[in-house]
Structures are given as C-alpha cells and as structure tokens.
Amino acid sequence: MTSLLIGLDWGTSSCRAYLMRADGTVLETRAGGEGILAVPAGGFDAVLAAKVAGWREAHGPLPMIASGMIGSRQGWREASYVECPAGLPELARGLLAFETDSGTLRLVPGVSCRSRDGTPDVVRGEETQVMGLPEAASAGPRWFVLPGTHSKWMLVAERRIVRFLTFMTGEVYAVLRQHSILGRLMEGEAEDDAAFAAGLARARRDGALLHDLFSARTLGLLDRLPKERIAAYLSGLLIGSELAGLARLAAAGEVEHPVTAATIIGSEALTGRYARALAAFGIAAAMPEGNVTARGQAAIAVAAGLAGGR
Amino acid sequence: MTSLLIGLDWGTSSCRAYLMRADGTVLETRAGGEGILAVPAGGFDAVLAAKVAGWREAHGPLPMIASGMIGSRQGWREASYVECPAGLPELARGLLAFETDSGTLRLVPGVSCRSRDGTPDVVRGEETQVMGLPEAASAGPRWFVLPGTHSKWMLVAERRIVRFLTFMTGEVYAVLRQHSILGRLMEGEAEDDAAFAAGLARARRDGALLHDLFSARTLGLLDRLPKERIAAYLSGLLIGSELAGLARLAAAGEVEHPVTAATIIGSEALTGRYARALAAFGIAAAMPEGNVTARGQAAIAVAAGLAGGR
C-alpha cells in the first residue's frame, strides 16, 4: 500500500494541493485561487492536472482525495451528504470516485444532520478538518468550532460527528460592513480588544441582536466609539450573539452535550478572536497546530484502504 | 391664530407636503421622490418652493413644520436630539426655525434615550408619528411599534416618550436578501402566512438568529421550502427575532413596562405582518387609521403656539 497520497482542499475561492504521507505530514503544497467559482465550465481537469503535475511522474499513480465545495452541486461532481453520526468509516464509504485526466479522484462527502424538529443542517469540508484531529479520535464527547463565513459548531462523540450547528456569523458581519448603514461610520478595522469585549458583553447580556446592532451606529454617531473601532465592536456583537445563541440552544436541550470546552480550528486571526470570546463565556478553548485538512484527508484515505503506513 | 398649516414629511428617499388644518386633517398632498439623498447641495430651497407653490398665495403665510431626516446632519439643518422623556411641549421647544425662500421653516428635533448602561438610541421622524395619535395623549403607559428599515418600539407614558428601542430588522432583511447567500435560492416574494409563521415560531423557540438564518438556506437547498416562500420565512425569522429580543430585554428589566399590547404604525403590508407576529407572541395589537405624521406635526405646531383651532 502506498505511503504517499495527494490531498486537495478545494473550496469556493481557493484550491490547495498537498503531496503528503499517509499520516498527513505534508511534503509539498501548491496553493492558488482556482476555487470552484473561478474555474470555467469543463475546466476542472486542467486545474487538477496543473496542480499535481510532476507528482505522478516522480512517485507513480497516487491516491487523490479532495474535500470542500468541489464536491457540491456547484463543484465538479456532487458527493451526496452522509447523515450523522458520521466518522471515518462513514466518510470513507461515502467517497465519490471518478476518473479524471490525472487518474481517479475521490471526493469526500458532506455531512448532514437534523435539529429536534427535523430542520436540516449541512457541512462540506469542515467534517474532514475535524476528523483529522487526534481529539476526534478519543471517545469524547467533544465540541469543535470552525469559525468562518459560516461558523460550524460540531459535536464529536465515539469518534463520530453526532451533531453540528451552522451560524452565519462571518457572512452577516461582511454584508453589514459592506452594505448596511453600519459600515458608513467605520474607518478601517483596528484590532481592539476593549471594543470587541464590549460587543461580546452586550450580546451576552441582551440577547437582542437586531437591537444591539444599532448600538454600533449610535455609539459611533455620538462619538462614544472611535470610527476605527466600530468593526471590532460589531465583531464582538456577532460572535457574542453566536455564543449566546448556542448557550440558549443547549439550555433548551436542542444539543446533547453542554458547551463547556471546545477546540477551535481555523485561521490565526479568527481563532484568536474566538479564543477571547470563548474565555468571556467561560468555555475552555484548545487550539490544534498543523494542517488539519491534510490530516483529515489522510485519515479518510487510510480508512478507505487507499493508503497505509500511518 | 391660523387654522391652516403646512407639514412636510421629508425623509431619506421621499418628500411629502401637506396642506392641513390645525387638527391634522389633510386638505391636499404633494408627494415626490425628493428625499434628502436625491437633493443636490444647496437644492433644498428649490424643492420646498415647488412643494408649497400656490399655497402661500392662496392662504397667506402659513406655518411650515417638517419632520424626518431633513433635520439630521445629512439634511438641511441639524435639529438636535431632545432627551427622553419627550412629549409635545419638549418637541415644540426643540423646534429649529430658520428662514427659507418660502418663509420660516421649523424642523422637529429627533429624540434620544439611553439604556440602563448608558448606550444611546435615537429616533428622527417616528416621534412625530407617535405624538399625533390620540393613544399617546392618554396617561398610558402604552407601547407603539413603527416597523421599517429600522423598526422602532416606543414606550409612551404620561403623554411623553419615556423610552424606545431600535431594531435593524428591515435593513438586515434587505441586505441578506440582496447580498448574502440566502438571496440566491429565493425567487420573488410570495406572501405566505405558513412560511412566515414557521419563521416566527423558530425565532421564538431558538433565540439563536445567526444559526436560524442558515435554515433559510438548508430548507431551500433540500427542497423543503419552495423558492418563492423563502423570503416570507426569512421575514418571519427576523421579525420573530425582534419580538423575542424585546421580550428578553423586558424580562431582564431593561424596559420599564411589559410588552403586552402595542399600537402598530406603518404601511399596510408591514403592519399586516407585524399584526400576525404580535398575535403569535401573545401581544394585543391595535392599528390606527389616517395620516399620523400630519396629525403629529399639527399637534406639535399647536403646542408651539403656531396654529390653533384644534
């Protein structure tokens, strides 16, 4: 069995290819802006060929596994959602394999779950990141949070994702900054712990986001908050609203396990903000190091019998 | 004292002029799109002259009173905010009078208040609408809600506005429809009581708006909600979040009087939605008839001694 494989983290706005070992150690990375929205119809084969050029020649045919929006309806092929509970075996069974100019490509499926009243929620990409972590391989239960455009809270127990919740925090922040009246008073976005903390505290206390948002205007309008700090305050309001909402859902029994600790996965700037936010809400936070996507892809490949030697 | 006066409802996107009696009965209306954003620098005099053309010649010099964003920093002149509690006497004292090509114009001031922790809130225009209602002239206390881009909840007691809260419900709805991923699955906006009610119910139960918003995507994505009904569902989520947030603020003692009944002031489509929402939350609703802005302007003019014969 091969001890090398190729992973592709192929999302909406970027495409990163990894040559890696079966334990997820990345040997070489090729990153670019060829996200699925930037690839013309019929263009995926050419992008993939360029990304993996030379690797096949140097190492022979290697397993190729891709996760992210490349497996969505808007991507190359649609890899159907696997229902929770979903762990490595279920993701491995759900791989969608098809032939490309560069060999067989396998797409990791998304995962779906349902709230108590049957409302669906979906992830695509984050399941791979979570399953790459040693913390997910323990019996759990353990919460993971993946901040971003759509922030994902995922509960893993017995090595399977048993439930998750999406919060549109990052996207709401972006559209309010760019398109609402709140953006007009803002000038830049200074990191400002005090303004961020003030936003968190208000969101935690009030639980009335649509009202609290207006304070980002009035505090600026009446010169109570400098223009370059309004963005940090708004970020605090929104992340605080996410955490307060999660706490209310947990208190109402909507999720099975209280949120007392969480592992934060994501880019440095956002994980720092979330770490401060979790601390303000009394949630213990851990932050893993390394490329969790590559590790997750490798773990799924091993579970599927495509690679070994871990 | 004159028994006739001129009122101007002059906002961001429109300008309506009324020739009316001192009791607020409108005799003639001239409406147009000359909102403050559409008027070039130095152009307010010309707009006003055109709006009131002929009235002065026919009736002699009449008192002119204007409310709305014309009195904001972005308007003609800034009429400073009057602090709560603010009723007819305070608004009359706060009128900003200045000479125009068409005679003396008086701008109604906005009103400001503070939350328990000192955070400011502001209104400009809605104070005039509320003070025009007979319900505001009773001892109260009574809640009024003015749905819109920025929805205003105003508590009137002893004939004065004692507290109000702004919710950015309408603006958040608009930016999410036009600029977020939620708009992509929508097709038109059918009035749909069932979808609207489902949104209300979810917002009331969950109290986690940033999470609930994503259900407007997943329900559409998984064909559980027809594309033309997603907008009504989103509207229910947001108006429900407004009402649930208000209830949380009241329960926390942030506002002085429980929200068990409210008078809804606004356009027909929105007041209908709010009436259904209030019913779902167990809040008794009343809806006044007639032009509340004109009545409010007339009442302020009478309180200022500018007109009589009411």
Coordinates of C-alpha atoms in Angstrom, one line a residue:
Chain A
M1 CA 0.0 0.0 0.0
T2 CA 1.2 3.4 -0.9
S3 CA 2.7 5.6 1.8
L4 CA 2.1 8.8 -0.2
L5 CA -1.1 10.4 -1.4
I6 CA -2.4 13.7 -2.8
G7 CA -4.9 15.8 -1.0
L8 CA -6.9 18.7 -2.4
D9 CA -8.5 21.3 -0.2
W10 CA -10.7 22.7 -3.0
G11 CA -13.2 25.4 -1.9
T12 CA -15.2 28.3 -3.3
S13 CA -12.3 30.7 -3.6
S14 CA -9.1 28.7 -3.5
C15 CA -7.5 25.4 -4.3
R16 CA -4.6 23.9 -2.3
A17 CA -2.9 20.6 -3.3
Y18 CA -0.8 18.6 -0.9
L19 CA 1.7 15.8 -1.5
M20 CA 1.7 14.0 1.8
R21 CA 2.4 10.9 3.8
A22 CA -0.4 8.7 4.9
D23 CA -0.1 10.2 8.4
G24 CA -1.0 13.6 7.0
T25 CA 2.5 15.0 7.0
V26 CA 2.6 17.5 4.1
L27 CA 5.7 17.3 1.9
E28 CA 4.8 19.9 -0.7
T29 CA 2.0 22.4 -1.1
R30 CA 0.7 24.1 -4.2
A31 CA -1.9 26.8 -3.5
G32 CA -3.8 29.1 -5.8
G33 CA -7.0 31.0 -6.4
E34 CA -8.7 28.3 -8.6
G35 CA -11.7 28.0 -6.3
I36 CA -14.8 26.5 -7.9
L37 CA -16.2 29.9 -8.7
A38 CA -13.1 30.8 -10.7
V39 CA -13.0 27.7 -12.8
P40 CA -14.8 27.9 -16.2
A41 CA -17.2 25.1 -17.3
G42 CA -15.3 22.0 -18.1
G43 CA -12.1 23.4 -16.6
F44 CA -11.6 21.2 -13.5
D45 CA -9.4 18.6 -15.3
A46 CA -6.9 21.3 -16.4
V47 CA -6.7 22.8 -13.0
L48 CA -6.2 19.4 -11.4
A49 CA -3.5 18.4 -13.9
A50 CA -1.6 21.6 -13.3
K51 CA -1.8 21.2 -9.5
V52 CA -0.5 17.6 -9.5
A53 CA 2.0 18.0 -12.4
G54 CA 5.2 16.0 -11.8
W55 CA 4.0 14.2 -8.6
R56 CA 2.7 11.3 -10.6
E57 CA 5.8 11.1 -12.7
A58 CA 8.0 11.2 -9.6
H59 CA 6.0 8.8 -7.4
G60 CA 3.8 6.7 -9.7
P61 CA 0.0 6.9 -9.5
L62 CA -1.0 8.2 -6.1
P63 CA -4.4 8.2 -4.4
M64 CA -6.1 11.6 -4.8
I65 CA -8.7 12.8 -2.3
A66 CA -10.4 16.1 -2.3
S67 CA -12.7 17.8 0.2
G68 CA -14.6 21.1 0.2
M69 CA -17.1 22.7 -2.2
I70 CA -15.5 20.8 -5.1
G71 CA -17.9 18.0 -4.1
S72 CA -21.0 20.3 -4.0
R73 CA -23.7 20.8 -6.6
Q74 CA -21.7 23.8 -7.9
G75 CA -18.5 21.8 -7.9
W76 CA -17.1 19.1 -10.2
R77 CA -19.4 16.3 -9.1
E78 CA -21.8 16.2 -6.2
A79 CA -20.8 13.9 -3.4
S80 CA -24.0 13.3 -1.5
Y81 CA -24.3 14.2 2.2
V82 CA -23.7 11.4 4.7
E83 CA -26.1 11.5 7.7
C84 CA -24.9 12.0 11.2
P85 CA -23.5 10.1 13.1
A86 CA -20.6 10.2 10.7
G87 CA -17.0 9.2 11.4
L88 CA -14.0 8.0 9.3
P89 CA -15.7 4.7 8.2
E90 CA -18.9 6.6 7.0
L91 CA -16.9 9.3 5.2
A92 CA -14.7 6.6 3.6
R93 CA -17.8 4.7 2.4
G94 CA -19.3 7.9 1.1
L95 CA -16.3 8.8 -1.1
L96 CA -17.3 9.6 -4.7
A97 CA -14.7 8.2 -7.1
F98 CA -14.5 9.1 -10.7
E99 CA -11.9 9.2 -13.5
T100 CA -10.1 12.4 -14.4
D101 CA -7.3 13.1 -16.9
S102 CA -4.9 12.8 -13.9
G103 CA -6.3 9.5 -12.6
T104 CA -9.0 8.5 -10.1
L105 CA -10.2 11.4 -7.9
R106 CA -12.2 10.7 -4.7
L107 CA -14.4 13.4 -3.3
V108 CA -15.2 13.5 0.5
P109 CA -19.0 13.7 1.0
G110 CA -20.5 16.5 3.0
V111 CA -22.4 15.6 6.3
S112 CA -26.0 16.5 7.2
C113 CA -27.8 16.4 10.5
R114 CA -31.3 17.4 11.7
S115 CA -32.4 19.5 14.6
R116 CA -35.0 18.0 17.0
D117 CA -37.8 19.4 14.8
G118 CA -36.3 17.9 11.7
T119 CA -34.7 21.1 10.2
P120 CA -31.6 20.1 8.2
D121 CA -28.1 21.5 8.6
V122 CA -25.2 20.7 6.3
V123 CA -21.4 20.9 6.2
R124 CA -18.9 20.3 3.5
G125 CA -15.2 20.5 4.1
E126 CA -15.3 21.0 7.9
E127 CA -16.0 17.3 8.5
T128 CA -12.6 16.5 7.1
Q129 CA -10.8 19.0 9.3
V130 CA -12.4 17.7 12.4
M131 CA -11.8 14.1 11.7
G132 CA -8.1 14.8 11.2
L133 CA -7.6 15.7 14.8
P134 CA -6.4 13.4 17.5
E135 CA -9.1 14.9 19.8
A136 CA -11.7 13.5 17.4
A137 CA -10.3 10.0 17.8
S138 CA -10.9 9.9 21.5
A139 CA -14.2 8.7 22.9
G140 CA -15.4 12.3 23.6
P141 CA -17.9 13.9 23.6
R142 CA -16.1 17.0 22.5
W143 CA -17.1 20.2 20.8
F144 CA -15.2 21.7 17.9
V145 CA -15.7 25.2 16.4
L146 CA -14.6 26.2 13.0
P147 CA -15.0 30.0 12.6
G148 CA -15.5 31.5 9.2
T149 CA -18.1 32.8 6.8
H150 CA -20.4 30.1 8.1
S151 CA -19.2 29.2 11.6
K152 CA -19.6 25.5 12.4
W153 CA -20.0 24.0 15.9
M154 CA -19.5 20.2 15.7
L155 CA -20.1 17.7 18.5
V156 CA -18.0 14.6 18.2
A157 CA -18.7 11.5 20.3
E158 CA -17.4 8.0 20.0
R159 CA -15.2 9.2 17.0
R160 CA -18.2 10.3 15.0
I161 CA -19.8 13.7 14.3
V162 CA -23.1 13.4 16.1
R163 CA -24.5 16.9 15.6
F164 CA -23.4 20.3 14.3
L165 CA -24.8 23.8 14.0
T166 CA -24.1 26.4 11.4
F167 CA -24.0 30.1 12.4
M168 CA -23.9 32.7 9.6
T169 CA -21.7 35.0 11.7
G170 CA -18.9 35.8 9.3
E171 CA -21.2 36.4 6.3
V172 CA -23.6 38.6 8.4
Y173 CA -20.5 40.6 9.5
A174 CA -19.4 41.0 6.0
V175 CA -22.7 42.1 4.5
L176 CA -23.4 44.5 7.4
R177 CA -19.9 46.1 6.9
Q178 CA -20.2 46.4 3.2
H179 CA -23.8 47.0 2.6
S180 CA -25.6 48.4 5.7
I181 CA -25.6 51.8 7.4
L182 CA -23.2 50.4 10.0
G183 CA -20.4 50.4 7.5
R184 CA -20.7 54.1 6.8
L185 CA -19.3 55.2 10.1
M186 CA -16.4 52.7 10.1
E187 CA -12.9 53.6 9.1
G188 CA -10.7 50.5 8.8
E189 CA -10.6 47.7 11.3
A190 CA -8.2 48.1 14.2
E191 CA -7.8 45.1 16.4
D192 CA -9.3 46.4 19.6
D193 CA -9.7 44.1 22.5
A194 CA -11.8 46.5 24.6
A195 CA -14.3 47.3 21.8
F196 CA -14.5 43.6 20.9
A197 CA -15.1 42.7 24.6
A198 CA -17.8 45.4 24.9
G199 CA -19.6 43.9 21.9
L200 CA -19.3 40.4 23.4
A201 CA -20.6 41.6 26.8
R202 CA -23.6 43.4 25.3
A203 CA -24.6 40.4 23.1
R204 CA -24.3 38.1 26.1
R205 CA -26.4 40.3 28.3
D206 CA -29.1 41.5 25.9
G207 CA -29.9 38.5 23.6
A208 CA -31.4 41.0 21.2
L209 CA -29.0 41.1 18.2
L210 CA -31.2 43.2 15.9
H211 CA -31.4 45.9 18.6
D212 CA -27.8 45.6 19.7
L213 CA -26.6 46.1 16.1
F214 CA -27.9 49.6 16.1
S215 CA -25.7 50.5 19.0
A216 CA -22.8 50.1 16.6
R217 CA -24.3 53.1 14.9
T218 CA -25.3 55.3 17.8
L219 CA -22.1 54.8 19.7
G220 CA -20.2 56.0 16.6
L221 CA -22.7 58.7 15.8
L222 CA -22.5 60.2 19.2
D223 CA -18.7 59.9 19.3
R224 CA -18.7 57.3 22.0
L225 CA -16.7 54.8 19.9
P226 CA -13.9 55.9 17.5
K227 CA -14.6 55.1 13.9
E228 CA -11.7 52.7 13.6
R229 CA -13.0 50.6 16.5
I230 CA -16.6 50.1 15.4
A231 CA -15.7 47.0 13.3
A232 CA -14.2 45.2 16.3
Y233 CA -17.2 46.1 18.4
L234 CA -19.5 44.7 15.6
S235 CA -17.4 41.6 15.5
G236 CA -17.9 41.2 19.3
L237 CA -21.6 41.7 19.0
L238 CA -21.9 39.0 16.3
I239 CA -19.5 36.4 17.8
G240 CA -21.2 37.0 21.2
S241 CA -24.6 36.5 19.7
E242 CA -23.4 33.2 18.2
L243 CA -22.2 32.0 21.6
A244 CA -25.2 33.3 23.5
G245 CA -27.5 31.6 20.9
L246 CA -25.6 28.3 21.3
A247 CA -25.9 28.5 25.0
R248 CA -29.7 29.1 24.7
L249 CA -30.0 26.1 22.3
A250 CA -28.0 23.9 24.8
A251 CA -30.2 25.1 27.7
A252 CA -33.3 24.2 25.8
G253 CA -32.0 20.7 25.2
E254 CA -31.5 21.2 21.5
V255 CA -27.9 19.8 21.6
E256 CA -27.0 16.8 23.6
H257 CA -23.9 18.0 25.4
P258 CA -23.2 21.2 27.2
V259 CA -20.6 23.6 25.6
T260 CA -18.1 23.8 28.4
A261 CA -15.0 23.3 26.3
A262 CA -14.2 23.5 22.6
T263 CA -11.3 23.0 20.2
I264 CA -11.0 26.0 17.8
I265 CA -9.9 25.2 14.2
G266 CA -9.2 28.0 11.7
S267 CA -7.0 30.8 10.6
E268 CA -4.9 32.7 13.2
A269 CA -6.8 36.0 13.3
L270 CA -10.2 34.4 13.7
T271 CA -9.1 31.7 16.2
G272 CA -7.6 34.5 18.4
R273 CA -10.9 36.3 18.4
Y274 CA -12.9 33.1 19.1
A275 CA -10.4 32.2 21.9
R276 CA -11.1 35.6 23.6
A277 CA -14.9 35.1 23.1
L278 CA -14.9 31.6 24.5
A279 CA -13.0 32.8 27.5
A280 CA -15.5 35.6 28.1
F281 CA -18.3 33.0 28.0
G282 CA -16.5 30.6 30.3
I283 CA -15.7 28.0 27.7
A284 CA -12.3 26.3 27.9
A285 CA -10.6 26.5 24.5
A286 CA -7.9 24.4 22.8
M287 CA -6.2 25.2 19.5
P288 CA -4.5 22.5 17.5
E289 CA -1.5 23.1 15.4
G290 CA -0.7 22.0 11.8
N291 CA -2.7 21.3 8.7
V292 CA -5.9 19.7 9.9
T293 CA -7.4 19.3 6.4
A294 CA -4.4 17.3 5.1
R295 CA -4.5 15.1 8.2
G296 CA -8.3 14.5 7.8
Q297 CA -7.9 13.6 4.2
A298 CA -5.1 11.2 5.0
A299 CA -7.2 9.6 7.8
I300 CA -10.2 9.2 5.5
A301 CA -7.9 7.7 2.8
V302 CA -6.5 5.2 5.3
A303 CA -10.0 4.3 6.5
A304 CA -10.9 3.7 2.9
G305 CA -7.9 1.4 2.4
L306 CA -6.3 3.7 -0.1
A307 CA -3.2 4.4 1.8
G308 CA -1.4 2.9 4.8
G309 CA 1.8 3.0 6.8
R310 CA 0.4 5.5 9.3
Chain B
M1 CA -54.2 82.2 15.0
T2 CA -54.1 80.4 11.7
S3 CA -56.3 77.3 11.3
L4 CA -54.2 76.1 8.4
L5 CA -50.6 75.0 8.2
I6 CA -48.1 73.2 6.0
G7 CA -46.5 69.9 7.1
L8 CA -43.5 68.3 5.4
D9 CA -42.7 64.6 5.9
W10 CA -39.2 64.8 4.5
G11 CA -37.1 61.7 4.7
T12 CA -34.2 59.9 3.1
S13 CA -36.0 58.9 -0.1
S14 CA -39.2 60.9 -0.4
C15 CA -40.8 64.2 0.4
R16 CA -44.5 64.7 1.1
A17 CA -46.0 68.1 1.7
Y18 CA -49.4 68.5 3.3
L19 CA -51.7 71.5 3.4
M20 CA -53.7 70.8 6.6
R21 CA -56.0 72.0 9.3
A22 CA -54.6 72.5 12.8
D23 CA -56.3 69.2 13.8
G24 CA -54.2 67.4 11.3
T25 CA -56.9 66.9 8.7
V26 CA -55.0 66.9 5.4
L27 CA -56.6 69.0 2.6
E28 CA -54.0 68.5 -0.1
T29 CA -50.9 66.3 -0.5
R30 CA -48.0 66.6 -2.8
A31 CA -45.6 63.7 -2.8
G32 CA -42.4 63.1 -4.6
G33 CA -39.0 61.4 -4.6
E34 CA -37.1 64.5 -3.4
G35 CA -35.7 62.7 -0.3
I36 CA -32.6 64.3 1.2
L37 CA -30.3 61.9 -0.7
A38 CA -31.8 63.0 -4.0
V39 CA -31.4 66.7 -3.4
P40 CA -28.1 68.3 -4.7
A41 CA -26.2 70.6 -2.4
G42 CA -28.0 73.9 -1.9
G43 CA -31.1 72.5 -3.5
F44 CA -33.5 72.3 -0.6
D45 CA -34.9 75.8 -1.1
A46 CA -36.0 75.0 -4.6
V47 CA -37.6 71.7 -3.6
L48 CA -39.5 73.4 -0.8
A49 CA -40.7 76.3 -3.1
A50 CA -42.0 73.8 -5.6
K51 CA -43.8 71.7 -3.0
V52 CA -45.6 74.6 -1.4
A53 CA -46.2 76.7 -4.6
G54 CA -49.6 78.3 -4.6
W55 CA -50.5 77.6 -1.0
R56 CA -49.0 80.8 0.3
E57 CA -50.6 82.8 -2.4
A58 CA -54.0 81.3 -1.7
H59 CA -53.9 81.3 2.1
G60 CA -51.3 83.8 3.1
P61 CA -48.1 82.9 5.0
L62 CA -48.7 79.6 6.8
P63 CA -46.6 77.9 9.5
M64 CA -44.4 75.3 8.0
I65 CA -43.2 72.3 10.0
A66 CA -41.0 69.4 8.8
S67 CA -40.1 66.1 10.4
G68 CA -37.8 63.3 9.4
M69 CA -34.3 63.1 8.2
I70 CA -34.4 66.7 6.8
G71 CA -33.5 67.6 10.3
S72 CA -30.5 65.3 10.5
R73 CA -26.8 66.1 10.0
Q74 CA -27.3 64.9 6.4
G75 CA -30.4 67.1 5.9
W76 CA -30.9 70.8 5.5
R77 CA -30.1 71.8 9.1
E78 CA -29.5 69.6 12.1
A79 CA -32.2 69.9 14.8
S80 CA -30.5 68.4 17.9
Y81 CA -31.9 65.4 19.7
V82 CA -34.2 66.1 22.6
E83 CA -33.7 63.7 25.5
C84 CA -36.4 61.4 26.8
P85 CA -38.9 61.9 28.4
A86 CA -40.1 63.9 25.4
G87 CA -43.7 64.9 24.6
L88 CA -45.4 67.7 22.7
P89 CA -44.0 70.5 24.9
E90 CA -40.4 69.3 24.6
L91 CA -40.7 68.7 20.8
A92 CA -42.3 72.2 20.4
R93 CA -39.4 73.8 22.4
G94 CA -36.9 71.9 20.4
L95 CA -38.1 73.1 17.0
L96 CA -35.3 74.5 14.9
A97 CA -36.6 77.6 13.0
F98 CA -34.8 79.2 10.1
E99 CA -35.6 81.4 7.1
T100 CA -36.1 79.9 3.7
D101 CA -37.1 81.4 0.3
S102 CA -40.6 80.2 1.1
G103 CA -40.7 81.7 4.7
T104 CA -39.9 80.3 8.1
L105 CA -39.4 76.6 8.3
R106 CA -39.4 74.7 11.6
L107 CA -37.7 71.3 11.9
V108 CA -38.9 68.8 14.5
P109 CA -36.0 67.6 16.6
G110 CA -35.1 63.9 16.9
V111 CA -35.3 62.2 20.3
S112 CA -32.6 60.3 22.1
C113 CA -32.7 57.9 25.1
R114 CA -30.2 55.7 27.0
S115 CA -30.3 52.1 28.0
R116 CA -29.6 51.2 31.6
D117 CA -25.9 51.0 30.9
G118 CA -25.9 54.4 29.1
T119 CA -25.9 53.2 25.5
P120 CA -27.7 55.8 23.3
D121 CA -30.5 55.2 21.0
V122 CA -32.0 57.8 18.6
V123 CA -35.2 58.4 16.5
R124 CA -36.0 61.1 14.0
G125 CA -39.4 61.2 12.4
E126 CA -41.1 58.5 14.4
E127 CA -41.5 60.7 17.4
T128 CA -43.8 62.9 15.4
Q129 CA -45.9 60.0 14.2
V130 CA -46.4 58.7 17.7
M131 CA -47.3 62.0 19.2
G132 CA -50.0 62.5 16.6
L133 CA -52.1 59.6 18.0
P134 CA -54.9 60.0 20.5
E135 CA -53.5 56.9 22.2
A136 CA -50.3 58.9 23.0
A137 CA -52.4 61.6 24.7
S138 CA -53.8 59.2 27.3
A139 CA -52.0 58.6 30.6
G140 CA -50.5 55.4 29.3
P141 CA -48.2 53.6 29.6
R142 CA -48.5 52.3 26.1
W143 CA -46.2 50.7 23.6
F144 CA -46.0 51.7 19.9
V145 CA -44.2 49.9 17.2
L146 CA -43.2 51.5 13.9
P147 CA -41.9 48.8 11.6
G148 CA -39.5 49.7 8.8
T149 CA -35.8 49.7 7.8
H150 CA -35.1 50.4 11.4
S151 CA -38.1 49.3 13.5
K152 CA -38.8 51.4 16.5
W153 CA -40.5 50.3 19.7
M154 CA -41.6 53.4 21.7
L155 CA -43.0 53.5 25.2
V156 CA -45.2 56.4 26.0
A157 CA -46.3 57.3 29.5
E158 CA -47.9 60.5 30.8
R159 CA -48.0 61.8 27.2
R160 CA -44.3 61.6 26.8
I161 CA -41.9 59.2 25.1
V162 CA -40.1 57.7 28.0
R163 CA -38.0 55.0 26.2
F164 CA -37.6 53.5 22.8
L165 CA -35.6 50.7 21.2
T166 CA -34.4 50.5 17.6
F167 CA -34.2 47.1 15.8
M168 CA -32.4 46.9 12.4
T169 CA -34.9 44.3 11.2
G170 CA -35.8 45.8 7.9
E171 CA -32.3 46.6 6.9
V172 CA -30.9 43.2 7.9
Y173 CA -33.7 41.6 5.8
A174 CA -32.8 43.7 2.8
V175 CA -29.0 43.2 2.9
L176 CA -29.4 39.4 3.5
R177 CA -31.8 39.2 0.5
Q178 CA -29.6 41.3 -1.8
H179 CA -26.1 40.4 -0.7
S180 CA -25.9 37.1 1.2
I181 CA -26.1 33.5 0.1
L182 CA -29.7 33.4 1.4
G183 CA -30.9 35.5 -1.6
R184 CA -29.5 33.1 -4.1
L185 CA -32.2 30.4 -3.6
M186 CA -35.0 32.9 -3.4
E187 CA -37.4 33.5 -6.3
G188 CA -39.7 36.5 -5.8
E189 CA -41.5 37.0 -2.5
A190 CA -44.9 35.4 -2.3
E191 CA -47.0 36.4 0.8
D192 CA -47.1 33.1 2.6
D193 CA -48.6 33.0 6.0
A194 CA -47.4 29.5 6.8
A195 CA -43.8 30.1 5.9
F196 CA -43.8 33.4 7.8
A197 CA -45.4 31.7 10.8
A198 CA -42.7 29.0 10.7
G199 CA -40.0 31.6 10.7
L200 CA -41.7 33.3 13.7
A201 CA -42.0 30.1 15.6
R202 CA -38.4 29.1 15.1
A203 CA -37.1 32.5 16.2
R204 CA -39.3 32.4 19.2
R205 CA -38.1 29.0 20.3
D206 CA -34.4 29.1 19.4
G207 CA -33.2 32.6 20.2
A208 CA -30.2 31.9 18.0
L209 CA -30.7 34.1 15.0
L210 CA -27.3 33.6 13.3
H211 CA -28.0 29.9 13.4
D212 CA -31.7 30.1 12.4
L213 CA -30.8 32.2 9.4
F214 CA -28.9 29.2 7.9
S215 CA -32.2 27.2 7.9
A216 CA -33.5 29.6 5.3
R217 CA -30.7 28.1 3.1
T218 CA -30.9 24.4 4.0
L219 CA -34.7 24.3 3.8
G220 CA -34.4 25.6 0.3
L221 CA -31.4 23.6 -0.6
L222 CA -33.1 20.3 0.4
D223 CA -36.3 21.3 -1.3
R224 CA -38.2 21.6 2.0
L225 CA -39.3 25.2 1.3
P226 CA -40.3 26.4 -2.2
K227 CA -38.0 29.1 -3.6
E228 CA -40.8 31.7 -3.7
R229 CA -41.5 31.2 0.0
I230 CA -38.0 31.6 1.5
A231 CA -38.4 35.4 1.7
A232 CA -41.5 35.1 3.8
Y233 CA -39.8 32.6 6.1
L234 CA -36.8 34.9 6.4
S235 CA -39.1 37.8 7.3
G236 CA -40.7 35.6 10.0
L237 CA -37.2 34.7 11.4
L238 CA -36.2 38.4 11.6
I239 CA -39.5 39.9 12.9
G240 CA -39.7 36.9 15.4
S241 CA -36.1 37.6 16.5
E242 CA -37.1 41.3 17.1
L243 CA -40.0 40.3 19.3
A244 CA -38.1 37.6 21.1
G245 CA -35.3 40.0 21.8
L246 CA -37.7 42.6 23.1
A247 CA -39.2 40.0 25.4
R248 CA -35.8 39.1 26.7
L249 CA -34.9 42.8 27.3
A250 CA -38.2 43.3 29.1
A251 CA -37.7 40.1 31.2
A252 CA -34.2 41.4 32.2
G253 CA -35.7 44.7 33.4
E254 CA -34.2 46.8 30.6
V255 CA -37.5 48.4 29.7
E256 CA -39.9 49.6 32.3
H257 CA -43.2 48.2 31.1
P258 CA -44.0 44.7 29.8
V259 CA -45.0 44.4 26.2
T260 CA -48.5 43.0 26.4
A261 CA -50.1 45.4 23.9
A262 CA -48.9 47.7 21.2
T263 CA -50.2 50.1 18.6
I264 CA -48.7 49.4 15.1
I265 CA -48.0 52.4 12.9
G266 CA -46.8 52.0 9.3
S267 CA -47.5 50.9 5.8
E268 CA -50.2 48.4 5.1
A269 CA -48.0 45.5 4.1
L270 CA -45.7 45.7 7.0
T271 CA -48.3 46.4 9.6
G272 CA -50.2 43.3 8.5
R273 CA -47.0 41.2 9.0
Y274 CA -46.4 42.8 12.4
A275 CA -50.0 42.2 13.4
R276 CA -49.6 38.5 12.7
A277 CA -46.3 38.4 14.5
L278 CA -47.6 40.2 17.6
A279 CA -50.6 37.8 17.7
A280 CA -48.1 34.8 17.6
F281 CA -46.3 36.3 20.6
G282 CA -49.4 37.0 22.5
I283 CA -49.2 40.8 22.2
A284 CA -52.5 42.6 21.6
A285 CA -52.3 44.9 18.6
A286 CA -54.1 48.0 17.5
M287 CA -53.8 49.8 14.2
P288 CA -54.7 53.4 13.9
E289 CA -56.1 54.9 10.7
G290 CA -55.2 58.1 8.9
N291 CA -52.1 60.2 8.4
V292 CA -50.3 60.0 11.7
T293 CA -47.4 62.2 10.5
A294 CA -49.6 65.1 9.6
R295 CA -51.5 64.8 12.9
G296 CA -48.3 64.8 14.8
Q297 CA -46.9 67.8 13.0
A298 CA -50.2 69.6 13.7
A299 CA -50.1 68.7 17.4
I300 CA -46.5 70.0 17.7
A301 CA -47.4 73.2 15.9
V302 CA -50.3 73.7 18.2
A303 CA -48.1 73.0 21.3
A304 CA -45.7 75.6 19.9
G305 CA -48.5 78.2 19.6
L306 CA -48.1 78.3 15.8
A307 CA -51.6 77.1 15.0
G308 CA -54.8 76.7 16.8
G309 CA -58.5 76.0 16.4
R310 CA -58.0 72.3 17.0

